[in-house]
């Protein structure tokens, strides 16, 4: 897992807005991550974005209540090559999970599934340490 996490740290500049371990996420108040998100954002943060981040952190925190505390979570990770941001990347052992949120949506859209599929392919093909994950 260490090599995968380190690979998400490499590159030109910071590729994410916030980073934490699952143990830290469970032990601290989400506001500390919210402040990292706000501080490193490169766009104006409106109420909808702020509320989406708050909801996302609560969902992730609840969903990972029994996960390995050493697992790493990157929030708003910039995808190599295409410059889009993944809402959350969870690295658990040698597995990479891409989490894309559609806060407020009332059904699954095929475009959201395609978005995650595209992110997965971009990491696999353009992020060398993710090739075999």
Tab-separated table of N, CA and C in Angstrom:
chain	number	residue	atom	x	y	z
A	1	UNK	N	0.821	-1.188	0.000
A	1	UNK	CA	0.000	0.000	0.000
A	1	UNK	C	0.867	1.255	0.000
A	2	UNK	N	2.008	1.206	0.668
A	2	UNK	CA	2.865	2.382	0.768
A	2	UNK	C	3.264	2.891	-0.602
A	3	UNK	N	3.656	1.987	-1.520
A	3	UNK	CA	4.068	2.432	-2.850
A	3	UNK	C	2.916	3.072	-3.608
A	4	UNK	N	1.712	2.562	-3.433
A	4	UNK	CA	0.551	3.145	-4.112
A	4	UNK	C	0.273	4.535	-3.556
A	5	UNK	N	0.286	4.670	-2.230
A	5	UNK	CA	0.051	5.975	-1.608
A	5	UNK	C	1.121	6.968	-2.037
A	6	UNK	N	2.378	6.539	-2.014
A	6	UNK	CA	3.460	7.437	-2.423
A	6	UNK	C	3.303	7.876	-3.870
A	7	UNK	N	2.778	6.994	-4.713
A	7	UNK	CA	2.598	7.364	-6.114
A	7	UNK	C	1.557	8.463	-6.269
A	8	UNK	N	0.598	8.528	-5.355
A	8	UNK	CA	-0.399	9.585	-5.415
A	8	UNK	C	0.166	10.900	-4.897
A	9	UNK	N	1.316	10.827	-4.207
A	9	UNK	CA	1.987	12.017	-3.694
A	9	UNK	C	2.935	12.624	-4.727
A	10	UNK	N	3.416	11.808	-5.661
A	10	UNK	CA	4.397	12.268	-6.644
A	10	UNK	C	3.772	13.158	-7.698
A	11	UNK	N	4.632	13.790	-8.451
A	11	UNK	CA	4.143	14.574	-9.573
A	11	UNK	C	4.476	16.038	-9.397
A	12	UNK	N	4.004	16.810	-10.314
A	12	UNK	CA	4.252	18.245	-10.278
A	12	UNK	C	3.187	18.905	-9.422
A	13	UNK	N	3.557	19.269	-8.241
A	13	UNK	CA	2.628	19.934	-7.358
A	13	UNK	C	1.652	18.966	-6.706
A	14	UNK	N	0.816	19.505	-5.935
A	14	UNK	CA	-0.170	18.747	-5.173
A	14	UNK	C	-1.316	18.350	-6.088
A	15	UNK	N	-1.669	17.066	-6.099
A	15	UNK	CA	-2.725	16.562	-6.973
A	15	UNK	C	-4.075	16.447	-6.280
A	16	UNK	N	-4.171	16.809	-5.035
A	16	UNK	CA	-5.400	16.623	-4.280
A	16	UNK	C	-5.622	17.819	-3.363
A	17	UNK	N	-6.856	17.975	-2.921
A	17	UNK	CA	-7.171	19.071	-2.012
A	17	UNK	C	-6.989	18.669	-0.554
A	18	UNK	N	-7.286	17.402	-0.236
A	18	UNK	CA	-7.161	16.935	1.145
A	18	UNK	C	-6.775	15.466	1.150
A	19	UNK	N	-6.074	15.073	2.219
A	19	UNK	CA	-5.638	13.687	2.366
A	19	UNK	C	-5.740	13.317	3.835
A	20	UNK	N	-6.161	12.060	4.091
A	20	UNK	CA	-6.242	11.571	5.460
A	20	UNK	C	-6.220	10.053	5.456
A	21	UNK	N	-5.949	9.489	6.610
A	21	UNK	CA	-6.121	8.054	6.770
A	21	UNK	C	-7.546	7.812	7.253
A	22	UNK	N	-8.007	6.592	7.101
A	22	UNK	CA	-9.343	6.242	7.591
A	22	UNK	C	-9.385	6.384	9.109
A	23	UNK	N	-8.302	5.989	9.786
A	23	UNK	CA	-8.250	6.129	11.248
A	23	UNK	C	-8.409	7.583	11.655
A	24	UNK	N	-7.727	8.484	10.963
A	24	UNK	CA	-7.836	9.907	11.267
A	24	UNK	C	-9.239	10.431	10.963
A	25	UNK	N	-9.821	9.967	9.883
A	25	UNK	CA	-11.173	10.381	9.522
A	25	UNK	C	-12.154	10.010	10.631
A	26	UNK	N	-11.982	8.833	11.201
A	26	UNK	CA	-12.873	8.385	12.275
A	26	UNK	C	-12.607	9.131	13.579
A	27	UNK	N	-11.349	9.536	13.803
A	27	UNK	CA	-10.962	10.117	15.093
A	27	UNK	C	-11.149	11.625	15.186
A	28	UNK	N	-11.253	12.293	14.059
A	28	UNK	CA	-11.334	13.756	14.089
A	28	UNK	C	-12.660	14.233	13.511
A	29	UNK	N	-12.939	15.471	13.772
A	29	UNK	CA	-14.153	16.086	13.229
A	29	UNK	C	-13.923	16.390	11.746
A	30	UNK	N	-14.924	16.126	10.898
A	30	UNK	CA	-14.757	16.368	9.455
A	30	UNK	C	-14.393	17.809	9.097
A	31	UNK	N	-14.607	18.750	10.013
A	31	UNK	CA	-14.298	20.146	9.690
A	31	UNK	C	-12.824	20.348	9.375
A	32	UNK	N	-11.946	19.513	9.940
A	32	UNK	CA	-10.522	19.664	9.625
A	32	UNK	C	-10.259	19.331	8.163
A	33	UNK	N	-10.961	18.339	7.635
A	33	UNK	CA	-10.827	18.033	6.201
A	33	UNK	C	-11.524	19.082	5.358
A	34	UNK	N	-12.646	19.570	5.825
A	34	UNK	CA	-13.329	20.637	5.090
A	34	UNK	C	-12.421	21.838	4.923
A	35	UNK	N	-11.687	22.174	5.975
A	35	UNK	CA	-10.800	23.339	5.862
A	35	UNK	C	-9.687	23.084	4.849
A	36	UNK	N	-9.179	21.839	4.768
A	36	UNK	CA	-8.182	21.516	3.741
A	36	UNK	C	-8.785	21.656	2.344
A	37	UNK	N	-10.006	21.159	2.187
A	37	UNK	CA	-10.676	21.265	0.887
A	37	UNK	C	-10.840	22.720	0.486
A	38	UNK	N	-11.304	23.539	1.418
A	38	UNK	CA	-11.524	24.960	1.127
A	38	UNK	C	-10.204	25.661	0.822
A	39	UNK	N	-9.178	25.348	1.605
A	39	UNK	CA	-7.880	26.003	1.447
A	39	UNK	C	-7.225	25.690	0.105
A	40	UNK	N	-7.357	24.461	-0.370
A	40	UNK	CA	-6.642	24.056	-1.582
A	40	UNK	C	-7.489	24.107	-2.846
A	41	UNK	N	-8.722	24.516	-2.711
A	41	UNK	CA	-9.591	24.618	-3.876
A	41	UNK	C	-9.071	25.698	-4.814
A	42	UNK	N	-9.174	25.419	-6.111
A	42	UNK	CA	-8.746	26.421	-7.083
A	42	UNK	C	-9.935	27.051	-7.802
A	43	UNK	N	-11.104	26.949	-7.183
A	43	UNK	CA	-12.294	27.593	-7.742
A	43	UNK	C	-13.132	28.160	-6.603
A	44	UNK	N	-14.047	29.054	-6.947
A	44	UNK	CA	-14.933	29.625	-5.941
A	44	UNK	C	-15.829	28.533	-5.375
A	45	UNK	N	-15.921	28.507	-4.071
A	45	UNK	CA	-16.725	27.486	-3.406
A	45	UNK	C	-18.064	28.102	-3.025
A	46	UNK	N	-19.097	27.630	-3.678
A	46	UNK	CA	-20.443	28.074	-3.349
A	46	UNK	C	-21.052	27.182	-2.284
A	47	UNK	N	-22.254	27.525	-1.882
A	47	UNK	CA	-22.941	26.748	-0.854
A	47	UNK	C	-23.198	25.310	-1.289
A	48	UNK	N	-23.533	25.107	-2.558
A	48	UNK	CA	-23.787	23.751	-3.028
A	48	UNK	C	-22.542	22.875	-2.919
A	49	UNK	N	-21.383	23.400	-3.314
A	49	UNK	CA	-20.142	22.637	-3.214
A	49	UNK	C	-19.782	22.384	-1.763
A	50	UNK	N	-19.902	23.412	-0.947
A	50	UNK	CA	-19.600	23.243	0.483
A	50	UNK	C	-20.465	22.155	1.096
A	51	UNK	N	-21.761	22.210	0.840
A	51	UNK	CA	-22.686	21.222	1.392
A	51	UNK	C	-22.428	19.827	0.827
A	52	UNK	N	-22.017	19.748	-0.442
A	52	UNK	CA	-21.695	18.452	-1.042
A	52	UNK	C	-20.478	17.843	-0.347
A	53	UNK	N	-19.441	18.645	-0.090
A	53	UNK	CA	-18.254	18.131	0.598
A	53	UNK	C	-18.602	17.658	2.008
A	54	UNK	N	-19.422	18.418	2.704
A	54	UNK	CA	-19.827	18.023	4.057
A	54	UNK	C	-20.572	16.687	4.012
A	55	UNK	N	-21.487	16.536	3.075
A	55	UNK	CA	-22.251	15.291	2.938
A	55	UNK	C	-21.343	14.129	2.539
A	56	UNK	N	-20.432	14.364	1.620
A	56	UNK	CA	-19.509	13.311	1.167
A	56	UNK	C	-18.669	12.784	2.325
A	57	UNK	N	-18.128	13.684	3.129
A	57	UNK	CA	-17.293	13.255	4.245
A	57	UNK	C	-18.088	12.439	5.249
A	58	UNK	N	-19.302	12.817	5.485
A	58	UNK	CA	-20.151	12.056	6.408
A	58	UNK	C	-20.451	10.668	5.853
A	59	UNK	N	-20.733	10.587	4.568
A	59	UNK	CA	-21.001	9.296	3.926
A	59	UNK	C	-19.768	8.398	4.004
A	60	UNK	N	-18.617	8.938	3.650
A	60	UNK	CA	-17.383	8.153	3.661
A	60	UNK	C	-17.042	7.726	5.091
A	61	UNK	N	-17.177	8.635	6.012
A	61	UNK	CA	-16.876	8.327	7.421
A	61	UNK	C	-17.750	7.179	7.923
A	62	UNK	N	-19.027	7.205	7.628
A	62	UNK	CA	-19.937	6.138	8.057
A	62	UNK	C	-19.662	4.831	7.319
A	63	UNK	N	-19.374	4.927	6.025
A	63	UNK	CA	-19.162	3.720	5.220
A	63	UNK	C	-17.875	2.998	5.606
A	64	UNK	N	-16.895	3.734	6.092
A	64	UNK	CA	-15.596	3.137	6.391
A	64	UNK	C	-15.382	2.889	7.884
A	65	UNK	N	-16.467	2.819	8.640
A	65	UNK	CA	-16.331	2.687	10.090
A	65	UNK	C	-15.595	1.420	10.505
A	66	UNK	N	-15.595	0.390	9.671
A	66	UNK	CA	-14.899	-0.849	10.019
A	66	UNK	C	-13.717	-1.144	9.092
A	67	UNK	N	-13.368	-0.219	8.237
A	67	UNK	CA	-12.252	-0.433	7.307
A	67	UNK	C	-10.915	-0.312	8.028
A	68	UNK	N	-9.881	-0.848	7.408
A	68	UNK	CA	-8.517	-0.755	7.921
A	68	UNK	C	-8.165	0.716	8.127
A	69	UNK	N	-7.761	1.051	9.346
A	69	UNK	CA	-7.454	2.444	9.670
A	69	UNK	C	-6.283	3.011	8.895
A	70	UNK	N	-5.425	2.136	8.350
A	70	UNK	CA	-4.274	2.605	7.583
A	70	UNK	C	-4.643	3.002	6.159
A	71	UNK	N	-5.842	2.660	5.727
A	71	UNK	CA	-6.276	3.028	4.377
A	71	UNK	C	-6.189	4.543	4.219
A	72	UNK	N	-5.834	4.977	3.021
A	72	UNK	CA	-5.654	6.401	2.731
A	72	UNK	C	-6.792	6.913	1.868
A	73	UNK	N	-7.190	8.133	2.130
A	73	UNK	CA	-8.259	8.770	1.380
A	73	UNK	C	-7.739	10.093	0.831
A	74	UNK	N	-7.845	10.258	-0.483
A	74	UNK	CA	-7.497	11.507	-1.151
A	74	UNK	C	-8.799	12.135	-1.644
A	75	UNK	N	-9.003	13.396	-1.346
A	75	UNK	CA	-10.225	14.089	-1.749
A	75	UNK	C	-9.918	15.109	-2.839
A	76	UNK	N	-10.774	15.125	-3.841
A	76	UNK	CA	-10.601	16.010	-4.993
A	76	UNK	C	-9.231	15.763	-5.633
A	77	UNK	N	-9.024	14.521	-6.062
A	77	UNK	CA	-7.766	14.114	-6.686
A	77	UNK	C	-7.788	14.457	-8.168
A	78	UNK	N	-6.765	15.166	-8.614
A	78	UNK	CA	-6.661	15.562	-10.013
A	78	UNK	C	-6.153	14.389	-10.837
A	79	UNK	N	-6.920	14.001	-11.837
A	79	UNK	CA	-6.585	12.859	-12.679
A	79	UNK	C	-5.465	13.243	-13.641
A	80	UNK	N	-4.398	12.412	-13.664
A	80	UNK	CA	-3.335	12.690	-14.633
A	80	UNK	C	-3.891	12.718	-16.056
A	81	UNK	N	-3.338	13.528	-16.867
A	81	UNK	CA	-3.639	13.663	-18.288
A	81	UNK	C	-4.855	14.528	-18.569
A	82	UNK	N	-5.993	14.285	-17.906
A	82	UNK	CA	-7.205	14.999	-18.297
A	82	UNK	C	-7.535	16.181	-17.397
A	83	UNK	N	-6.894	16.267	-16.224
A	83	UNK	CA	-7.073	17.425	-15.359
A	83	UNK	C	-8.416	17.511	-14.654
A	84	UNK	N	-9.244	16.487	-14.739
A	84	UNK	CA	-10.492	16.485	-13.985
A	84	UNK	C	-10.214	15.968	-12.588
A	85	UNK	N	-11.163	16.213	-11.672
A	85	UNK	CA	-10.972	15.813	-10.290
A	85	UNK	C	-11.932	14.694	-9.892
A	86	UNK	N	-11.360	13.662	-9.259
A	86	UNK	CA	-12.154	12.585	-8.689
A	86	UNK	C	-12.568	13.039	-7.294
A	87	UNK	N	-13.831	12.856	-6.945
A	87	UNK	CA	-14.294	13.281	-5.623
A	87	UNK	C	-13.455	12.662	-4.514
A	88	UNK	N	-13.232	11.345	-4.589
A	88	UNK	CA	-12.432	10.675	-3.562
A	88	UNK	C	-11.762	9.443	-4.151
A	89	UNK	N	-10.518	9.226	-3.730
A	89	UNK	CA	-9.782	8.018	-4.079
A	89	UNK	C	-9.411	7.362	-2.762
A	90	UNK	N	-9.839	6.124	-2.591
A	90	UNK	CA	-9.541	5.354	-1.393
A	90	UNK	C	-8.539	4.273	-1.760
A	91	UNK	N	-7.425	4.234	-1.031
A	91	UNK	CA	-6.421	3.201	-1.257
A	91	UNK	C	-6.443	2.287	-0.042
A	92	UNK	N	-6.860	1.063	-0.288
A	92	UNK	CA	-6.991	0.059	0.761
A	92	UNK	C	-6.168	-1.145	0.343
A	93	UNK	N	-5.046	-1.342	1.029
A	93	UNK	CA	-4.082	-2.363	0.650
A	93	UNK	C	-3.566	-2.005	-0.747
A	94	UNK	N	-3.674	-2.895	-1.723
A	94	UNK	CA	-3.254	-2.575	-3.091
A	94	UNK	C	-4.447	-2.338	-4.000
A	95	UNK	N	-5.574	-2.005	-3.409
A	95	UNK	CA	-6.785	-1.725	-4.178
A	95	UNK	C	-7.028	-0.227	-4.218
A	96	UNK	N	-7.456	0.244	-5.367
A	96	UNK	CA	-7.793	1.655	-5.532
A	96	UNK	C	-9.281	1.745	-5.828
A	97	UNK	N	-9.991	2.465	-4.975
A	97	UNK	CA	-11.424	2.677	-5.162
A	97	UNK	C	-11.650	4.127	-5.561
A	98	UNK	N	-12.405	4.314	-6.617
A	98	UNK	CA	-12.772	5.657	-7.054
A	98	UNK	C	-14.194	5.912	-6.586
A	99	UNK	N	-14.363	6.985	-5.823
A	99	UNK	CA	-15.671	7.336	-5.283
A	99	UNK	C	-16.129	8.641	-5.923
A	100	UNK	N	-17.220	8.587	-6.617
A	100	UNK	CA	-17.779	9.775	-7.253
A	100	UNK	C	-19.169	9.977	-6.673
A	101	UNK	N	-19.399	11.159	-6.159
A	101	UNK	CA	-20.670	11.462	-5.501
A	101	UNK	C	-21.547	12.316	-6.393
A	102	UNK	N	-22.821	12.069	-6.314
A	102	UNK	CA	-23.822	12.898	-6.974
A	102	UNK	C	-24.844	13.273	-5.900
A	103	UNK	N	-24.419	14.149	-5.019
A	103	UNK	CA	-25.245	14.552	-3.884
A	103	UNK	C	-26.506	15.232	-4.418
A	104	UNK	N	-27.635	14.780	-3.923
A	104	UNK	CA	-28.924	15.347	-4.334
A	104	UNK	C	-29.579	14.615	-5.485
A	105	UNK	N	-28.845	13.712	-6.140
A	105	UNK	CA	-29.433	12.951	-7.252
A	105	UNK	C	-30.428	11.938	-6.699
A	106	UNK	N	-31.486	11.696	-7.463
A	106	UNK	CA	-32.486	10.739	-7.001
A	106	UNK	C	-32.445	9.411	-7.766
A	107	UNK	N	-31.516	9.312	-8.738
A	107	UNK	CA	-31.336	8.049	-9.448
A	107	UNK	C	-29.933	8.015	-10.053
A	108	UNK	N	-29.496	6.797	-10.402
A	108	UNK	CA	-28.195	6.637	-11.036
A	108	UNK	C	-28.303	6.996	-12.505
A	109	UNK	N	-27.404	7.841	-12.956
A	109	UNK	CA	-27.344	8.226	-14.356
A	109	UNK	C	-26.226	7.437	-15.036
A	110	UNK	N	-26.452	7.019	-16.255
A	110	UNK	CA	-25.409	6.291	-16.977
A	110	UNK	C	-24.165	7.161	-17.165
A	111	UNK	N	-24.340	8.459	-17.254
A	111	UNK	CA	-23.188	9.353	-17.417
A	111	UNK	C	-22.284	9.324	-16.181
A	112	UNK	N	-22.854	9.122	-15.004
A	112	UNK	CA	-22.050	9.036	-13.779
A	112	UNK	C	-21.227	7.751	-13.773
A	113	UNK	N	-21.829	6.678	-14.228
A	113	UNK	CA	-21.104	5.405	-14.312
A	113	UNK	C	-19.968	5.527	-15.322
A	114	UNK	N	-20.231	6.159	-16.459
A	114	UNK	CA	-19.198	6.375	-17.472
A	114	UNK	C	-18.075	7.260	-16.933
A	115	UNK	N	-18.422	8.232	-16.124
A	115	UNK	CA	-17.427	9.121	-15.530
A	115	UNK	C	-16.447	8.326	-14.661
A	116	UNK	N	-16.961	7.454	-13.808
A	116	UNK	CA	-16.099	6.638	-12.957
A	116	UNK	C	-15.267	5.677	-13.803
A	117	UNK	N	-15.888	5.116	-14.815
A	117	UNK	CA	-15.165	4.207	-15.722
A	117	UNK	C	-14.003	4.953	-16.381
A	118	UNK	N	-14.248	6.165	-16.863
A	118	UNK	CA	-13.199	6.980	-17.487
A	118	UNK	C	-12.075	7.287	-16.497
A	119	UNK	N	-12.438	7.654	-15.268
A	119	UNK	CA	-11.425	7.922	-14.249
A	119	UNK	C	-10.569	6.683	-13.999
A	120	UNK	N	-11.221	5.524	-13.933
A	120	UNK	CA	-10.506	4.265	-13.695
A	120	UNK	C	-9.512	3.988	-14.817
A	121	UNK	N	-9.958	4.147	-16.040
A	121	UNK	CA	-9.082	3.919	-17.191
A	121	UNK	C	-7.925	4.907	-17.212
A	122	UNK	N	-8.205	6.162	-16.878
A	122	UNK	CA	-7.137	7.164	-16.866
A	122	UNK	C	-6.088	6.845	-15.806
A	123	UNK	N	-6.515	6.427	-14.628
A	123	UNK	CA	-5.536	6.051	-13.607
A	123	UNK	C	-4.746	4.824	-14.055
A	124	UNK	N	-5.451	3.835	-14.588
A	124	UNK	CA	-4.783	2.607	-15.019
A	124	UNK	C	-3.769	2.889	-16.132
A	125	UNK	N	-4.131	3.723	-17.078
A	125	UNK	CA	-3.295	3.933	-18.256
A	125	UNK	C	-2.303	5.088	-18.144
A	126	UNK	N	-2.567	6.060	-17.291
A	126	UNK	CA	-1.725	7.254	-17.259
A	126	UNK	C	-1.110	7.543	-15.891
A	127	UNK	N	-1.316	6.662	-14.936
A	127	UNK	CA	-0.709	6.789	-13.612
A	127	UNK	C	0.044	5.486	-13.395
A	128	UNK	N	1.345	5.500	-13.684
A	128	UNK	CA	2.122	4.250	-13.814
A	128	UNK	C	1.979	3.318	-12.622
A	129	UNK	N	1.909	3.850	-11.405
A	129	UNK	CA	1.819	2.987	-10.237
A	129	UNK	C	0.440	2.328	-10.103
A	130	UNK	N	-0.525	2.765	-10.883
A	130	UNK	CA	-1.874	2.191	-10.826
A	130	UNK	C	-2.101	1.146	-11.917
A	131	UNK	N	-1.124	0.928	-12.792
A	131	UNK	CA	-1.316	0.039	-13.935
A	131	UNK	C	-1.836	-1.325	-13.550
A	132	UNK	N	-1.311	-1.913	-12.502
A	132	UNK	CA	-1.699	-3.281	-12.160
A	132	UNK	C	-2.636	-3.349	-10.948
A	133	UNK	N	-3.275	-2.260	-10.622
A	133	UNK	CA	-4.178	-2.224	-9.459
A	133	UNK	C	-5.615	-2.307	-9.910
